[in-house]
Short mmCIF file of C-alpha atoms in Angstrom, two decimals:
data_model
loop_
_atom_site.label_atom_id
_atom_site.label_comp_id
_atom_site.label_asym_id
_atom_site.label_seq_id
_atom_site.Cartn_x
_atom_site.Cartn_y
_atom_site.Cartn_z
CA MET A 25 -41.82 -18.72 -8.31
CA THR A 26 -42.08 -18.46 -12.08
CA ASP A 27 -40.06 -16.15 -14.32
CA SER A 28 -43.16 -14.14 -15.09
CA ALA A 29 -43.82 -13.68 -11.38
CA ILE A 30 -40.26 -12.45 -10.90
CA SER A 31 -40.48 -10.01 -13.80
CA MET A 32 -43.74 -8.55 -12.39
CA SER A 33 -42.29 -7.86 -8.94
CA PRO A 34 -42.99 -4.20 -8.07
CA VAL A 35 -40.06 -1.83 -8.29
CA PRO A 36 -39.69 0.18 -5.06
CA PRO A 37 -40.25 3.92 -5.66
CA ARG A 38 -37.23 6.16 -5.53
CA PRO A 39 -37.07 8.34 -2.41
CA PHE A 40 -37.92 12.01 -2.68
CA PRO A 41 -34.72 13.96 -3.59
CA TRP A 42 -34.55 16.16 -0.51
CA ARG A 43 -30.92 17.06 -1.22
CA ARG A 44 -31.85 18.30 -4.69
CA LEU A 45 -34.69 20.36 -3.20
CA GLY A 46 -32.25 21.88 -0.70
CA LEU A 47 -29.86 22.89 -3.48
CA ASP A 48 -32.74 24.45 -5.41
CA ALA A 49 -33.81 26.34 -2.28
CA ALA A 50 -30.30 27.76 -1.90
CA ALA A 51 -30.47 29.08 -5.46
CA LEU A 52 -33.93 30.51 -4.67
CA VAL A 53 -32.46 32.72 -1.92
CA VAL A 54 -30.18 34.35 -4.48
CA LEU A 55 -33.09 34.81 -6.89
CA ILE A 56 -35.26 36.42 -4.20
CA LEU A 57 -32.46 38.85 -3.36
CA ILE A 58 -32.06 39.80 -7.04
CA CYS A 59 -35.82 40.31 -7.43
CA ALA A 60 -35.95 42.56 -4.34
CA LEU A 61 -33.08 44.67 -5.68
CA ILE A 62 -34.74 45.02 -9.09
CA VAL A 63 -38.11 46.04 -7.60
CA THR A 64 -36.49 48.52 -5.20
CA TYR A 65 -33.93 50.19 -7.40
CA ALA A 66 -34.97 49.46 -11.00
CA PHE A 67 -38.71 50.05 -10.71
CA GLY A 68 -38.05 53.09 -8.46
CA ASP A 69 -41.48 53.27 -6.84
CA GLY A 70 -40.05 54.50 -3.51
CA SER A 71 -40.69 51.26 -1.63
CA HIS A 72 -38.22 50.02 1.00
CA PHE A 73 -35.76 47.20 0.19
CA LEU A 74 -36.55 45.08 3.25
CA ALA A 75 -40.29 45.21 2.52
CA ASN A 76 -39.66 44.22 -1.10
CA PHE A 77 -37.34 41.43 0.08
CA ALA A 78 -40.08 40.08 2.40
CA ILE A 79 -42.69 40.27 -0.39
CA SER A 80 -40.34 38.56 -2.88
CA ALA A 81 -39.51 35.89 -0.29
CA CYS A 82 -43.18 35.07 0.34
CA ILE A 83 -44.13 35.02 -3.35
CA GLY A 84 -40.97 33.15 -4.39
CA THR A 85 -41.18 30.56 -1.61
CA ILE A 86 -44.80 29.64 -2.36
CA SER A 87 -44.21 29.51 -6.11
CA PHE A 88 -41.02 27.48 -5.61
CA SER A 89 -42.69 25.04 -3.22
CA ILE A 90 -45.46 24.33 -5.74
CA ILE A 91 -43.38 24.21 -8.92
CA ASP A 92 -40.16 22.59 -7.72
CA GLY A 93 -41.86 20.40 -5.12
CA VAL A 94 -44.29 18.91 -7.66
CA ARG A 95 -41.56 18.62 -10.33
CA LEU A 96 -39.21 16.67 -8.07
CA TRP A 97 -42.03 14.57 -6.62
CA ALA A 98 -43.46 13.63 -10.03
CA TRP A 99 -40.28 13.30 -12.10
CA ARG A 100 -37.62 12.97 -9.35
CA GLY A 101 -35.38 15.31 -11.36
CA GLU A 102 -34.18 12.30 -13.38
CA ARG A 103 -36.53 12.73 -16.32
CA ARG A 104 -37.39 15.76 -18.39
CA PRO A 105 -41.06 16.64 -17.65
CA PRO A 106 -43.50 17.02 -20.56
CA TRP A 107 -43.47 20.70 -21.54
CA VAL A 108 -47.28 21.06 -21.54
CA ALA A 109 -47.59 19.66 -18.03
CA PHE A 110 -44.65 21.70 -16.82
CA ALA A 111 -46.00 24.92 -18.38
CA ALA A 112 -49.34 24.35 -16.62
CA LEU A 113 -47.50 23.70 -13.38
CA VAL A 114 -45.49 26.93 -13.74
CA GLY A 115 -48.66 28.94 -14.47
CA MET A 116 -50.42 27.54 -11.45
CA GLY A 117 -47.39 28.08 -9.22
CA VAL A 118 -46.89 31.69 -10.37
CA VAL A 119 -50.54 32.70 -9.84
CA ALA A 120 -50.76 30.92 -6.47
CA GLY A 121 -47.44 32.37 -5.36
CA GLN A 122 -48.44 35.89 -6.37
CA VAL A 123 -51.88 35.83 -4.68
CA LEU A 124 -51.02 33.84 -1.56
CA GLY A 125 -47.52 35.29 -1.20
CA ALA A 126 -48.74 38.89 -1.36
CA ARG A 127 -51.41 38.15 1.23
CA LEU A 128 -48.86 36.45 3.52
CA ALA A 129 -46.40 39.33 3.10
CA GLY A 130 -49.15 41.81 3.94
CA LEU A 131 -49.91 39.95 7.16
CA LEU A 132 -46.22 39.81 8.13
CA LEU A 133 -45.56 43.47 7.32
CA GLY A 134 -48.87 44.71 8.73
CA ILE A 135 -49.80 46.57 5.54
CA GLU A 136 -52.45 46.11 2.88
CA LEU A 137 -51.08 44.79 -0.45
CA THR A 138 -54.36 44.64 -2.34
CA THR A 139 -52.76 45.82 -5.58
CA LEU A 140 -50.43 42.79 -5.50
CA HIS A 141 -52.94 40.01 -4.95
CA THR A 142 -56.06 41.26 -6.72
CA LEU A 143 -56.26 39.48 -10.03
CA GLY A 144 -57.13 41.83 -12.90
CA SER A 145 -55.49 44.92 -11.42
CA THR A 146 -52.73 46.56 -13.42
CA ARG A 147 -50.10 46.22 -10.69
CA THR A 148 -50.98 42.60 -9.99
CA SER A 149 -50.76 41.80 -13.71
CA GLY A 150 -47.38 43.51 -13.91
CA MET A 151 -46.10 41.63 -10.88
CA LEU A 152 -47.45 38.39 -12.31
CA LEU A 153 -45.47 39.02 -15.47
CA PHE A 154 -42.37 39.84 -13.40
CA THR A 155 -42.81 36.69 -11.28
CA LEU A 156 -43.35 34.65 -14.43
CA LEU A 157 -40.12 35.98 -15.96
CA ALA A 158 -38.20 35.29 -12.74
CA THR A 159 -39.68 31.79 -12.55
CA GLY A 160 -38.81 31.20 -16.19
CA GLY A 161 -35.20 32.20 -15.51
CA ALA A 162 -35.07 29.92 -12.49
CA SER A 163 -36.61 27.06 -14.49
CA LEU A 164 -33.97 27.44 -17.19
CA TYR A 165 -31.26 27.32 -14.51
CA TYR A 166 -32.76 24.21 -12.88
CA ALA A 167 -33.23 22.51 -16.27
CA GLY A 168 -29.60 23.15 -17.22
CA ARG A 169 -28.40 21.96 -13.85
CA ASP A 170 -30.56 18.81 -14.08
CA ARG A 171 -29.20 18.02 -17.54
CA LEU A 172 -25.68 18.27 -16.14
CA ILE A 173 -26.57 15.99 -13.20
CA ARG A 174 -28.19 13.45 -15.53
CA ALA A 175 -25.12 13.52 -17.80
CA GLN A 176 -22.81 13.03 -14.82
CA ALA A 177 -24.98 10.16 -13.55
CA ALA A 178 -24.94 8.52 -16.97
CA ALA A 179 -21.16 8.91 -17.17
CA ALA A 180 -20.74 7.43 -13.67
CA GLN A 181 -23.01 4.52 -14.61
CA GLU A 182 -20.99 3.89 -17.75
CA ARG A 183 -17.73 3.99 -15.77
CA ALA A 184 -19.18 1.53 -13.24
CA ARG A 185 -20.27 -0.78 -16.06
CA ALA A 186 -16.83 -0.60 -17.69
CA GLU A 187 -15.13 -1.31 -14.35
CA ALA A 188 -17.45 -4.29 -13.75
CA VAL A 189 -16.57 -5.70 -17.18
CA GLU A 190 -12.88 -5.13 -16.47
CA ARG A 191 -13.14 -6.90 -13.10
CA GLN A 192 -14.92 -9.85 -14.72
CA ALA A 193 -12.23 -10.09 -17.40
CA LEU A 194 -9.48 -9.90 -14.77
CA GLN A 195 -11.16 -12.55 -12.63
CA ALA A 196 -11.52 -14.82 -15.66
CA GLN A 197 -7.84 -14.31 -16.46
CA LEU A 198 -6.80 -15.12 -12.90
CA GLN A 199 -8.97 -18.23 -12.81
CA LEU A 200 -7.43 -19.35 -16.10
CA LEU A 201 -3.90 -18.85 -14.78
CA GLN A 202 -4.70 -20.63 -11.52
CA ALA A 203 -6.38 -23.47 -13.39
CA GLN A 204 -3.16 -23.92 -15.36
CA ILE A 205 -1.11 -24.15 -12.15
CA GLU A 206 -3.23 -26.69 -10.31
CA PRO A 207 -3.14 -29.47 -12.95
CA HIS A 208 0.58 -28.85 -13.40
CA MET A 209 1.25 -29.78 -9.76
CA LEU A 210 -1.34 -32.53 -9.64
CA PHE A 211 -0.18 -34.32 -12.78
CA ASN A 212 3.45 -34.32 -11.62
CA THR A 213 2.48 -35.78 -8.26
CA LEU A 214 0.26 -38.45 -9.78
CA ALA A 215 3.04 -39.42 -12.19
CA ASN A 216 5.42 -39.90 -9.25
CA LEU A 217 2.77 -41.84 -7.36
CA GLN A 218 2.25 -44.11 -10.33
CA GLY A 219 5.93 -44.97 -10.35
CA LEU A 220 6.05 -45.67 -6.61
CA ILE A 221 3.08 -48.05 -6.65
CA ALA A 222 5.14 -50.66 -8.46
CA LEU A 223 8.47 -50.00 -6.74
CA ASP A 224 7.45 -49.35 -3.13
CA PRO A 225 3.74 -49.86 -2.33
CA ALA A 226 4.19 -48.83 1.31
CA ARG A 227 5.69 -45.47 0.36
CA ALA A 228 3.07 -45.09 -2.34
CA GLN A 229 0.40 -45.52 0.32
CA ARG A 230 2.05 -42.87 2.53
CA MET A 231 2.33 -40.56 -0.46
CA LEU A 232 -1.32 -41.11 -1.30
CA ASP A 233 -2.25 -40.24 2.29
CA GLN A 234 -0.16 -37.06 2.10
CA LEU A 235 -1.70 -36.21 -1.27
CA ILE A 236 -5.20 -36.56 0.15
CA GLN A 237 -4.22 -34.36 3.06
CA PHE A 238 -2.76 -31.76 0.70
CA LEU A 239 -5.77 -31.76 -1.65
CA ARG A 240 -8.16 -31.51 1.29
CA GLY A 241 -6.29 -28.45 2.54
CA THR A 242 -6.10 -26.96 -0.95
CA LEU A 243 -9.76 -27.40 -1.80
CA SER A 244 -11.10 -24.65 0.44
CA SER A 245 -8.52 -22.03 -0.49
CA SER A 246 -7.73 -22.70 -4.15
CA ARG A 247 -11.00 -21.15 -5.33
CA ALA A 248 -10.94 -18.28 -2.86
CA GLU A 249 -9.85 -14.79 -3.87
CA THR A 250 -7.44 -14.46 -0.94
CA THR A 251 -5.94 -16.57 1.81
CA THR A 252 -3.74 -15.89 4.83
CA LEU A 253 -0.03 -16.50 4.92
CA ALA A 254 -0.59 -19.01 7.74
CA GLN A 255 -2.92 -21.05 5.49
CA GLU A 256 -0.57 -20.74 2.52
CA PHE A 257 2.38 -21.96 4.59
CA ALA A 258 0.29 -24.84 5.95
CA LEU A 259 -0.41 -25.93 2.39
CA GLN A 260 3.29 -25.84 1.54
CA ASP A 261 3.98 -27.87 4.69
CA ALA A 262 1.56 -30.52 3.40
CA TYR A 263 3.12 -30.41 -0.07
CA LEU A 264 6.70 -30.71 1.17
CA GLY A 265 5.60 -33.53 3.46
CA LEU A 266 4.28 -35.22 0.34
CA MET A 267 7.59 -34.70 -1.45
CA ALA A 268 9.54 -35.91 1.60
CA VAL A 269 7.78 -39.25 1.39
CA ARG A 270 9.03 -39.59 -2.15
CA MET A 271 12.58 -38.27 -1.68
CA GLY A 272 13.19 -39.64 1.81
CA GLU A 273 16.27 -38.30 3.57
CA ARG A 274 17.29 -36.40 0.44
CA LEU A 275 14.84 -33.63 1.28
CA THR A 276 14.73 -31.39 4.34
CA TYR A 277 12.74 -28.18 4.64
CA ALA A 278 11.99 -25.32 7.01
CA PHE A 279 9.61 -22.38 7.31
CA ASP A 280 10.19 -18.84 8.54
CA LEU A 281 6.89 -17.04 9.09
CA PRO A 282 6.91 -14.21 11.68
CA ASP A 283 3.85 -14.13 13.90
CA GLU A 284 2.93 -10.60 12.82
CA LEU A 285 2.60 -11.80 9.21
CA ARG A 286 0.49 -14.91 9.83
CA ALA A 287 -2.78 -13.05 9.19
CA ALA A 288 -1.50 -11.14 6.12
CA ARG A 289 -3.70 -11.88 3.12
CA ILE A 290 -2.36 -12.90 -0.29
CA PRO A 291 -3.83 -14.52 -3.41
CA PRO A 292 -4.05 -18.31 -2.88
CA MET A 293 -1.57 -20.81 -4.30
CA LEU A 294 1.15 -18.22 -4.95
CA LEU A 295 3.94 -20.18 -3.27
CA GLN A 296 3.01 -23.55 -4.74
CA PRO A 297 4.68 -23.12 -8.18
CA LEU A 298 7.87 -21.74 -6.57
CA VAL A 299 8.15 -24.62 -4.09
CA GLU A 300 7.42 -27.12 -6.83
CA ASN A 301 10.11 -25.60 -9.06
CA ALA A 302 12.66 -25.79 -6.22
CA ILE A 303 11.94 -29.51 -5.89
CA ALA A 304 11.63 -30.35 -9.59
CA HIS A 305 14.51 -28.29 -10.98
CA GLY A 306 16.75 -27.64 -7.97
CA LEU A 307 16.85 -30.67 -5.65
CA GLU A 308 15.23 -33.69 -7.23
CA PRO A 309 17.70 -33.99 -10.15
CA THR A 310 20.68 -34.12 -7.73
CA ILE A 311 21.80 -37.31 -6.01
CA ALA A 312 22.25 -35.65 -2.63
CA GLY A 313 18.98 -33.74 -2.70
CA GLY A 314 19.00 -30.67 -0.49
CA HIS A 315 17.14 -28.21 1.68
CA VAL A 316 14.23 -25.82 1.00
CA THR A 317 13.37 -22.78 3.10
CA VAL A 318 10.05 -20.97 2.66
CA ALA A 319 10.10 -17.53 4.28
CA ALA A 320 8.12 -14.30 4.56
CA ARG A 321 9.28 -10.89 5.71
CA ARG A 322 8.21 -7.29 5.57
CA ASP A 323 10.50 -4.87 3.75
CA GLY A 324 9.18 -1.34 4.21
CA GLY A 325 5.88 -1.18 2.36
CA LEU A 326 6.46 -4.53 0.67
CA LEU A 327 5.75 -8.14 1.59
CA VAL A 328 8.53 -10.43 0.38
CA LEU A 329 7.91 -14.17 0.06
CA SER A 330 10.87 -16.36 -0.83
CA VAL A 331 11.61 -19.99 -1.60
CA THR A 332 15.32 -20.81 -1.28
CA ASP A 333 16.96 -24.09 -2.16
CA ASN A 334 20.60 -25.22 -2.22
CA GLY A 335 20.24 -27.29 -5.36
CA ARG A 336 21.48 -26.86 -8.92
CA GLY A 337 20.78 -23.14 -9.26
CA PRO A 338 19.02 -21.30 -12.08
CA ASP A 339 22.06 -21.32 -14.37
CA ALA A 340 21.96 -25.12 -14.57
CA GLY A 341 18.73 -24.96 -16.60
CA PRO A 342 15.58 -27.03 -16.14
CA GLY A 343 16.09 -30.19 -14.14
CA LYS A 344 13.29 -31.97 -15.94
CA GLU A 345 10.95 -31.45 -18.84
CA GLY A 346 7.89 -29.38 -18.10
CA THR A 347 5.54 -26.74 -19.40
CA SER A 348 7.54 -23.94 -17.71
CA VAL A 349 4.27 -22.12 -16.91
CA GLY A 350 4.47 -22.09 -13.09
CA LEU A 351 6.79 -19.09 -12.60
CA ALA A 352 5.41 -17.19 -15.59
CA ASN A 353 1.80 -17.69 -14.50
CA THR A 354 2.60 -16.57 -10.97
CA ARG A 355 4.22 -13.41 -12.32
CA GLU A 356 1.19 -12.74 -14.55
CA ARG A 357 -1.18 -13.26 -11.64
CA VAL A 358 0.52 -10.77 -9.32
CA ARG A 359 1.00 -8.26 -12.16
CA ALA A 360 -2.69 -8.52 -13.03
CA LEU A 361 -3.67 -7.92 -9.40
CA PHE A 362 -1.10 -5.31 -8.33
CA ASP A 363 0.35 -3.88 -11.57
CA ALA A 364 4.00 -2.86 -11.35
CA ARG A 365 3.88 -2.85 -7.54
CA ALA A 366 4.35 -6.65 -7.55
CA ASP A 367 6.94 -8.90 -9.14
CA VAL A 368 8.27 -12.45 -9.23
CA THR A 369 12.00 -13.06 -9.65
CA LEU A 370 14.35 -16.05 -9.82
CA ALA A 371 18.04 -15.61 -9.02
CA ALA A 372 21.06 -17.54 -7.84
CA ALA A 373 21.23 -17.91 -4.04
CA PRO A 374 24.39 -16.52 -2.33
CA ASP A 375 25.40 -19.97 -1.02
CA GLY A 376 24.46 -21.85 -4.18
CA GLY A 377 21.12 -22.97 -5.42
CA ALA A 378 18.27 -20.64 -6.30
CA ILE A 379 16.03 -18.15 -4.60
CA ALA A 380 12.60 -17.36 -6.02
CA SER A 381 10.90 -14.29 -4.59
CA ILE A 382 7.44 -12.77 -4.75
CA VAL A 383 7.15 -9.08 -3.86
CA LEU A 384 3.68 -7.73 -3.03
CA PRO A 385 2.47 -4.38 -1.69
CA THR A 386 1.40 -4.53 1.95
CA ASP A 387 -1.59 -2.22 1.35
CA GLN A 388 -3.38 -4.82 -0.78
CA PRO A 389 -7.10 -5.35 0.06
#
């Protein structure tokens, strides 16, 4: 299909605004009541209120059906109609409503209303003028109400556009932060692999196998907007298995993920920088190595993820040179997604070492 063919695709017509017609009809009931009161008590011709209400209802309903029905059908209430066309429509609706409505009211009441539907008579002309004034008042009300609706619709459209732009900017920011995290982990691993190839080819092969397994598991979730805690923990299992090949018996690790939290959804790759920091700055620089525990728990309305190691601790400073973007980027990501309801902290563990925590609201989408 060519671009020109796409641009010429017919636009489906908007449905008739039945709800708008219903609101107009509700306002018409009030107008009919006012007209009946004016004719009965202001004109003072001795006629009964109920009869005048029935006559006003017949005339008003027919005029309304013609004028408002055609207006909403032709312009859908979203555009201001041309004044010449609308004036002609009002004139036609008033005359038709007066003649047909008076005849209908006469049939319903069982009385002759010749003076109300005979064009050219003095009373009919007076009632036409009265109906025209009432219709003019109603038209001014509808026009003002339509302007307000159009203004509200334009404001809502502008808000939606601004929110869409904000979401796009936020998504771009998150992708940028995540893109900074992924190479950080990958480059460190490849650098270690490069060193092992010369020193221990067999371990390098096992590390390469673990790396492939880790990257395969990461590929599907790293570009997703959310992942489950079970998937996130599985990725960390693959990563720590990769590190265990390199560190040997110096590294042990464990996971604590309650079953009720396995399906909880979080942004992908949140734990990766924390686990990597525990290895790079907490355990790897020490001769004895150590232990890493990755855990999740619910604390009231919060989801707390933690990575605890028994290594050098945060006060010992960085264990190796790096860009120091992992923890900061993770904090920026959760703050961008959840505002002040989320946080990332790093503190000394009670038994030595460090504990890095991510706190998220449990009511996240």
